Amino acid sequence: MEQQRETAAFGMWLFLVTEIMFFGGMFCAYLVYRVSYFDAFVAGSQKMNITLGALNTAVLICSSVTMVLGVHAAKTNRRRATVLFLLLTIMLGLVFLGIKAVEYHEHWIAGEFPGPNFHFDGPDPRHTQLFFSLYFAMTGLHALHMIIGICVVGTIAYFAWKGHYSSEFHTPVEITGLYWHFVDVVWIYLFPLLYLISHKH
């Protein structure tokens, strides 16, 4: 059983390494373009809703806490608590996506969605559009990972409710927790990069 757990954990870490390389490439692209078109990227960053971004950061941190509690409950053979904390994690993930949808709607109404209808009154709208292209690409891919995570956590919660996990076997819950924390950490980097470092106080 311990060998199975270590093999599964190793597989998940390998998967996460590929994800780190994937998101790392996008972070590097953002930083290169930000240096090249600094003023346009600062102008684009001024349009970010810091309040909603900070609220989403708090929501994801809370979801990490409920995920940790869910894993701990599975390890200690508490079936109802496991299901409860996993469902709370799902709820917080949905709250995050809802807040993100509100932000996207605000950008859509303001004409800040990249494409033929993009509108920006600043000095360099062409490269500000590049900022928004990277913003939607990075946050959109993160949101996709959140949706996948919610589906996986929902599946794990279902099997937890059916009594498939115990103090001896809880590897799926633990592995899912690793994935969920990774997605949370990605946002912890996205929030200051897109919302904070260029914001004027």
PDB file of C-alpha atoms in Angstrom:
ATOM      1  CA  MET A   1       0.000   0.000   0.000  1.00  0.00           C
ATOM      2  CA  GLU A   2       2.843   2.382   0.865  1.00  0.00           C
ATOM      3  CA  GLN A   3       4.530   1.582  -2.448  1.00  0.00           C
ATOM      4  CA  GLN A   4       1.301   2.429  -4.306  1.00  0.00           C
ATOM      5  CA  ARG A   5       1.074   5.738  -2.456  1.00  0.00           C
ATOM      6  CA  GLU A   6       4.660   6.660  -3.271  1.00  0.00           C
ATOM      7  CA  THR A   7       4.204   5.707  -6.933  1.00  0.00           C
ATOM      8  CA  ALA A   8       1.037   7.780  -7.221  1.00  0.00           C
ATOM      9  CA  ALA A   9       2.680  10.748  -5.504  1.00  0.00           C
ATOM     10  CA  PHE A  10       5.689  10.481  -7.803  1.00  0.00           C
ATOM     11  CA  GLY A  11       3.411  10.420 -10.859  1.00  0.00           C
ATOM     12  CA  MET A  12       1.562  13.512  -9.662  1.00  0.00           C
ATOM     13  CA  TRP A  13       4.812  15.365  -8.993  1.00  0.00           C
ATOM     14  CA  LEU A  14       5.999  14.518 -12.526  1.00  0.00           C
ATOM     15  CA  PHE A  15       2.732  15.880 -13.884  1.00  0.00           C
ATOM     16  CA  LEU A  16       3.089  19.027 -11.790  1.00  0.00           C
ATOM     17  CA  VAL A  17       6.625  19.555 -13.107  1.00  0.00           C
ATOM     18  CA  THR A  18       5.242  19.645 -16.658  1.00  0.00           C
ATOM     19  CA  GLU A  19       2.581  22.101 -15.494  1.00  0.00           C
ATOM     20  CA  ILE A  20       5.250  24.284 -13.860  1.00  0.00           C
ATOM     21  CA  MET A  21       7.164  24.329 -17.151  1.00  0.00           C
ATOM     22  CA  PHE A  22       3.969  25.202 -19.033  1.00  0.00           C
ATOM     23  CA  PHE A  23       2.974  28.090 -16.757  1.00  0.00           C
ATOM     24  CA  GLY A  24       6.650  29.080 -16.395  1.00  0.00           C
ATOM     25  CA  GLY A  25       6.817  29.649 -20.155  1.00  0.00           C
ATOM     26  CA  MET A  26       3.795  31.932 -19.980  1.00  0.00           C
ATOM     27  CA  PHE A  27       5.247  33.847 -17.032  1.00  0.00           C
ATOM     28  CA  CYS A  28       8.504  34.336 -18.957  1.00  0.00           C
ATOM     29  CA  ALA A  29       6.625  35.549 -22.064  1.00  0.00           C
ATOM     30  CA  TYR A  30       4.698  38.029 -19.919  1.00  0.00           C
ATOM     31  CA  LEU A  31       7.882  39.377 -18.298  1.00  0.00           C
ATOM     32  CA  VAL A  32       9.698  39.730 -21.640  1.00  0.00           C
ATOM     33  CA  TYR A  33       6.806  41.659 -23.201  1.00  0.00           C
ATOM     34  CA  ARG A  34       6.358  43.719 -20.042  1.00  0.00           C
ATOM     35  CA  VAL A  35       9.968  44.883 -20.228  1.00  0.00           C
ATOM     36  CA  SER A  36       9.627  45.572 -23.974  1.00  0.00           C
ATOM     37  CA  TYR A  37       6.341  47.516 -23.686  1.00  0.00           C
ATOM     38  CA  PHE A  38       6.498  48.700 -20.104  1.00  0.00           C
ATOM     39  CA  ASP A  39       4.185  51.738 -20.380  1.00  0.00           C
ATOM     40  CA  ALA A  40       1.488  49.804 -22.262  1.00  0.00           C
ATOM     41  CA  PHE A  41       1.566  46.960 -19.720  1.00  0.00           C
ATOM     42  CA  VAL A  42       1.402  49.397 -16.797  1.00  0.00           C
ATOM     43  CA  ALA A  43      -1.594  51.098 -18.454  1.00  0.00           C
ATOM     44  CA  GLY A  44      -3.294  47.733 -18.892  1.00  0.00           C
ATOM     45  CA  SER A  45      -2.591  46.724 -15.300  1.00  0.00           C
ATOM     46  CA  GLN A  46      -4.345  49.888 -14.091  1.00  0.00           C
ATOM     47  CA  LYS A  47      -7.592  48.384 -15.423  1.00  0.00           C
ATOM     48  CA  MET A  48      -7.421  45.370 -13.105  1.00  0.00           C
ATOM     49  CA  ASN A  49      -9.979  45.213 -10.297  1.00  0.00           C
ATOM     50  CA  ILE A  50      -7.676  44.777  -7.275  1.00  0.00           C
ATOM     51  CA  THR A  51     -10.582  44.332  -4.850  1.00  0.00           C
ATOM     52  CA  LEU A  52     -11.973  41.337  -6.753  1.00  0.00           C
ATOM     53  CA  GLY A  53      -8.464  39.968  -7.319  1.00  0.00           C
ATOM     54  CA  ALA A  54      -7.669  40.181  -3.594  1.00  0.00           C
ATOM     55  CA  LEU A  55     -11.045  38.635  -2.741  1.00  0.00           C
ATOM     56  CA  ASN A  56     -10.311  35.740  -5.081  1.00  0.00           C
ATOM     57  CA  THR A  57      -6.884  35.285  -3.475  1.00  0.00           C
ATOM     58  CA  ALA A  58      -8.534  35.018  -0.046  1.00  0.00           C
ATOM     59  CA  VAL A  59     -11.101  32.547  -1.422  1.00  0.00           C
ATOM     60  CA  LEU A  60      -8.371  30.297  -2.840  1.00  0.00           C
ATOM     61  CA  ILE A  61      -6.343  30.391   0.388  1.00  0.00           C
ATOM     62  CA  CYS A  62      -9.484  29.312   2.273  1.00  0.00           C
ATOM     63  CA  SER A  63     -10.011  26.513  -0.261  1.00  0.00           C
ATOM     64  CA  SER A  64      -6.456  25.294   0.394  1.00  0.00           C
ATOM     65  CA  VAL A  65      -7.276  25.183   4.115  1.00  0.00           C
ATOM     66  CA  THR A  66     -10.463  23.154   3.536  1.00  0.00           C
ATOM     67  CA  MET A  67      -8.505  20.823   1.221  1.00  0.00           C
ATOM     68  CA  VAL A  68      -5.875  20.251   3.931  1.00  0.00           C
ATOM     69  CA  LEU A  69      -8.649  19.542   6.440  1.00  0.00           C
ATOM     70  CA  GLY A  70     -10.261  17.135   3.958  1.00  0.00           C
ATOM     71  CA  VAL A  71      -7.012  15.207   3.504  1.00  0.00           C
ATOM     72  CA  HIS A  72      -6.491  15.119   7.272  1.00  0.00           C
ATOM     73  CA  ALA A  73     -10.050  13.864   7.807  1.00  0.00           C
ATOM     74  CA  ALA A  74      -9.444  11.075   5.271  1.00  0.00           C
ATOM     75  CA  LYS A  75      -6.207  10.125   7.028  1.00  0.00           C
ATOM     76  CA  THR A  76      -8.011   9.930  10.361  1.00  0.00           C
ATOM     77  CA  ASN A  77     -10.870   7.854   8.945  1.00  0.00           C
ATOM     78  CA  ARG A  78     -13.603  10.495   9.351  1.00  0.00           C
ATOM     79  CA  ARG A  79     -15.843   9.929   6.353  1.00  0.00           C
ATOM     80  CA  ARG A  80     -18.419  12.682   6.924  1.00  0.00           C
ATOM     81  CA  ALA A  81     -15.749  15.286   7.677  1.00  0.00           C
ATOM     82  CA  THR A  82     -13.848  14.276   4.546  1.00  0.00           C
ATOM     83  CA  VAL A  83     -16.924  14.762   2.382  1.00  0.00           C
ATOM     84  CA  LEU A  84     -17.817  18.038   4.125  1.00  0.00           C
ATOM     85  CA  PHE A  85     -14.388  19.613   3.623  1.00  0.00           C
ATOM     86  CA  LEU A  86     -14.167  18.418   0.016  1.00  0.00           C
ATOM     87  CA  LEU A  87     -17.588  19.928  -0.715  1.00  0.00           C
ATOM     88  CA  LEU A  88     -16.495  23.188   0.932  1.00  0.00           C
ATOM     89  CA  THR A  89     -13.421  23.151  -1.328  1.00  0.00           C
ATOM     90  CA  ILE A  90     -15.672  22.746  -4.359  1.00  0.00           C
ATOM     91  CA  MET A  91     -17.931  25.584  -3.164  1.00  0.00           C
ATOM     92  CA  LEU A  92     -14.959  27.932  -2.733  1.00  0.00           C
ATOM     93  CA  GLY A  93     -13.656  26.951  -6.169  1.00  0.00           C
ATOM     94  CA  LEU A  94     -17.034  27.854  -7.673  1.00  0.00           C
ATOM     95  CA  VAL A  95     -16.998  31.181  -5.799  1.00  0.00           C
ATOM     96  CA  PHE A  96     -13.578  31.894  -7.323  1.00  0.00           C
ATOM     97  CA  LEU A  97     -14.861  31.162 -10.825  1.00  0.00           C
ATOM     98  CA  GLY A  98     -17.964  33.307 -10.221  1.00  0.00           C
ATOM     99  CA  ILE A  99     -15.847  36.290  -9.159  1.00  0.00           C
ATOM    100  CA  LYS A 100     -13.580  35.730 -12.168  1.00  0.00           C
ATOM    101  CA  ALA A 101     -16.637  35.736 -14.442  1.00  0.00           C
ATOM    102  CA  VAL A 102     -17.668  39.121 -12.969  1.00  0.00           C
ATOM    103  CA  GLU A 103     -14.193  40.476 -13.757  1.00  0.00           C
ATOM    104  CA  TYR A 104     -14.297  39.132 -17.315  1.00  0.00           C
ATOM    105  CA  HIS A 105     -17.725  40.732 -17.792  1.00  0.00           C
ATOM    106  CA  GLU A 106     -16.356  44.094 -16.618  1.00  0.00           C
ATOM    107  CA  HIS A 107     -13.537  43.875 -19.179  1.00  0.00           C
ATOM    108  CA  TRP A 108     -15.991  42.841 -21.893  1.00  0.00           C
ATOM    109  CA  ILE A 109     -18.267  45.813 -21.179  1.00  0.00           C
ATOM    110  CA  ALA A 110     -15.243  48.177 -21.180  1.00  0.00           C
ATOM    111  CA  GLY A 111     -14.144  46.889 -24.608  1.00  0.00           C
ATOM    112  CA  GLU A 112     -10.964  45.406 -23.137  1.00  0.00           C
ATOM    113  CA  PHE A 113     -11.408  41.938 -24.617  1.00  0.00           C
ATOM    114  CA  PRO A 114      -8.690  41.358 -27.308  1.00  0.00           C
ATOM    115  CA  GLY A 115     -10.009  41.318 -30.848  1.00  0.00           C
ATOM    116  CA  PRO A 116     -11.483  43.618 -33.507  1.00  0.00           C
ATOM    117  CA  ASN A 117     -13.681  45.425 -30.945  1.00  0.00           C
ATOM    118  CA  PHE A 118     -10.834  46.112 -28.519  1.00  0.00           C
ATOM    119  CA  HIS A 119     -10.910  49.699 -27.259  1.00  0.00           C
ATOM    120  CA  PHE A 120      -8.392  51.518 -25.092  1.00  0.00           C
ATOM    121  CA  ASP A 121      -7.893  55.271 -24.702  1.00  0.00           C
ATOM    122  CA  GLY A 122      -4.274  55.058 -23.510  1.00  0.00           C
ATOM    123  CA  PRO A 123      -1.129  56.002 -25.456  1.00  0.00           C
ATOM    124  CA  ASP A 124      -0.328  52.528 -26.863  1.00  0.00           C
ATOM    125  CA  PRO A 125      -3.552  50.538 -27.383  1.00  0.00           C
ATOM    126  CA  ARG A 126      -1.861  47.993 -29.669  1.00  0.00           C
ATOM    127  CA  HIS A 127       0.538  46.744 -27.002  1.00  0.00           C
ATOM    128  CA  THR A 128      -1.986  47.223 -24.213  1.00  0.00           C
ATOM    129  CA  GLN A 129      -4.090  44.707 -26.157  1.00  0.00           C
ATOM    130  CA  LEU A 130      -1.102  42.366 -25.913  1.00  0.00           C
ATOM    131  CA  PHE A 131      -1.251  42.754 -22.119  1.00  0.00           C
ATOM    132  CA  PHE A 132      -4.926  41.808 -22.124  1.00  0.00           C
ATOM    133  CA  SER A 133      -4.237  38.867 -24.463  1.00  0.00           C
ATOM    134  CA  LEU A 134      -1.728  37.473 -21.968  1.00  0.00           C
ATOM    135  CA  TYR A 135      -4.036  38.308 -19.052  1.00  0.00           C
ATOM    136  CA  PHE A 136      -6.954  36.357 -20.537  1.00  0.00           C
ATOM    137  CA  ALA A 137      -4.680  33.496 -21.660  1.00  0.00           C
ATOM    138  CA  MET A 138      -3.032  33.073 -18.241  1.00  0.00           C
ATOM    139  CA  THR A 139      -6.126  33.562 -16.081  1.00  0.00           C
ATOM    140  CA  GLY A 140      -8.256  31.565 -18.528  1.00  0.00           C
ATOM    141  CA  LEU A 141      -5.904  28.569 -18.391  1.00  0.00           C
ATOM    142  CA  HIS A 142      -5.818  28.887 -14.625  1.00  0.00           C
ATOM    143  CA  ALA A 143      -9.633  28.901 -14.568  1.00  0.00           C
ATOM    144  CA  LEU A 144      -9.621  25.775 -16.779  1.00  0.00           C
ATOM    145  CA  HIS A 145      -7.358  24.053 -14.239  1.00  0.00           C
ATOM    146  CA  MET A 146      -9.790  25.139 -11.511  1.00  0.00           C
ATOM    147  CA  ILE A 147     -12.727  23.575 -13.399  1.00  0.00           C
ATOM    148  CA  ILE A 148     -10.781  20.324 -13.826  1.00  0.00           C
ATOM    149  CA  GLY A 149      -9.867  20.436 -10.128  1.00  0.00           C
ATOM    150  CA  ILE A 150     -13.497  20.940  -9.101  1.00  0.00           C
ATOM    151  CA  CYS A 151     -14.555  17.928 -11.187  1.00  0.00           C
ATOM    152  CA  VAL A 152     -11.804  15.761  -9.662  1.00  0.00           C
ATOM    153  CA  VAL A 153     -12.576  16.893  -6.101  1.00  0.00           C
ATOM    154  CA  GLY A 154     -16.279  16.176  -6.770  1.00  0.00           C
ATOM    155  CA  THR A 155     -15.409  12.645  -7.897  1.00  0.00           C
ATOM    156  CA  ILE A 156     -13.216  12.116  -4.832  1.00  0.00           C
ATOM    157  CA  ALA A 157     -15.986  13.436  -2.574  1.00  0.00           C
ATOM    158  CA  TYR A 158     -18.421  10.949  -4.134  1.00  0.00           C
ATOM    159  CA  PHE A 159     -16.093   8.006  -3.480  1.00  0.00           C
ATOM    160  CA  ALA A 160     -15.398   9.328   0.028  1.00  0.00           C
ATOM    161  CA  TRP A 161     -19.148   9.336   0.679  1.00  0.00           C
ATOM    162  CA  LYS A 162     -19.275   5.722  -0.528  1.00  0.00           C
ATOM    163  CA  GLY A 163     -16.624   4.837   2.045  1.00  0.00           C
ATOM    164  CA  HIS A 164     -13.778   4.050  -0.343  1.00  0.00           C
ATOM    165  CA  TYR A 165     -11.139   5.795   1.774  1.00  0.00           C
ATOM    166  CA  SER A 166      -9.725   5.049   5.182  1.00  0.00           C
ATOM    167  CA  SER A 167      -6.685   5.763   7.334  1.00  0.00           C
ATOM    168  CA  GLU A 168      -4.959   2.917   5.442  1.00  0.00           C
ATOM    169  CA  PHE A 169      -5.967   4.024   1.936  1.00  0.00           C
ATOM    170  CA  HIS A 170      -6.480   7.725   1.192  1.00  0.00           C
ATOM    171  CA  THR A 171      -3.965   8.236  -1.629  1.00  0.00           C
ATOM    172  CA  PRO A 172      -6.504   9.668  -4.150  1.00  0.00           C
ATOM    173  CA  VAL A 173      -7.526  12.365  -1.646  1.00  0.00           C
ATOM    174  CA  GLU A 174      -3.888  13.226  -0.940  1.00  0.00           C
ATOM    175  CA  ILE A 175      -2.949  13.338  -4.651  1.00  0.00           C
ATOM    176  CA  THR A 176      -5.960  15.503  -5.460  1.00  0.00           C
ATOM    177  CA  GLY A 177      -4.885  17.821  -2.649  1.00  0.00           C
ATOM    178  CA  LEU A 178      -1.468  18.220  -4.280  1.00  0.00           C
ATOM    179  CA  TYR A 179      -3.112  19.256  -7.562  1.00  0.00           C
ATOM    180  CA  TRP A 180      -5.445  21.701  -5.810  1.00  0.00           C
ATOM    181  CA  HIS A 181      -2.582  23.374  -3.927  1.00  0.00           C
ATOM    182  CA  PHE A 182      -0.612  23.691  -7.161  1.00  0.00           C
ATOM    183  CA  VAL A 183      -3.487  25.525  -8.847  1.00  0.00           C
ATOM    184  CA  ASP A 184      -3.751  27.815  -5.802  1.00  0.00           C
ATOM    185  CA  VAL A 185      -0.002  28.575  -5.909  1.00  0.00           C
ATOM    186  CA  VAL A 186      -0.230  29.515  -9.597  1.00  0.00           C
ATOM    187  CA  TRP A 187      -2.832  32.141  -8.683  1.00  0.00           C
ATOM    188  CA  ILE A 188      -0.627  33.417  -5.837  1.00  0.00           C
ATOM    189  CA  TYR A 189       1.928  34.293  -8.554  1.00  0.00           C
ATOM    190  CA  LEU A 190      -0.629  35.576 -11.068  1.00  0.00           C
ATOM    191  CA  PHE A 191      -2.256  38.033  -8.669  1.00  0.00           C
ATOM    192  CA  PRO A 192       0.779  40.261  -7.935  1.00  0.00           C
ATOM    193  CA  LEU A 193       2.114  39.888 -11.489  1.00  0.00           C
ATOM    194  CA  LEU A 194      -1.069  41.071 -13.199  1.00  0.00           C
ATOM    195  CA  TYR A 195      -2.740  43.213 -10.527  1.00  0.00           C
ATOM    196  CA  LEU A 196      -0.210  44.657  -8.103  1.00  0.00           C
ATOM    197  CA  ILE A 197       3.290  45.404  -9.397  1.00  0.00           C
ATOM    198  CA  SER A 198       2.177  48.073 -11.870  1.00  0.00           C
ATOM    199  CA  HIS A 199      -0.665  49.550  -9.879  1.00  0.00           C
ATOM    200  CA  LYS A 200      -0.416  53.204  -8.898  1.00  0.00           C
ATOM    201  CA  HIS A 201      -1.179  53.951  -5.247  1.00  0.00           C
TER     202      HIS A 201
END
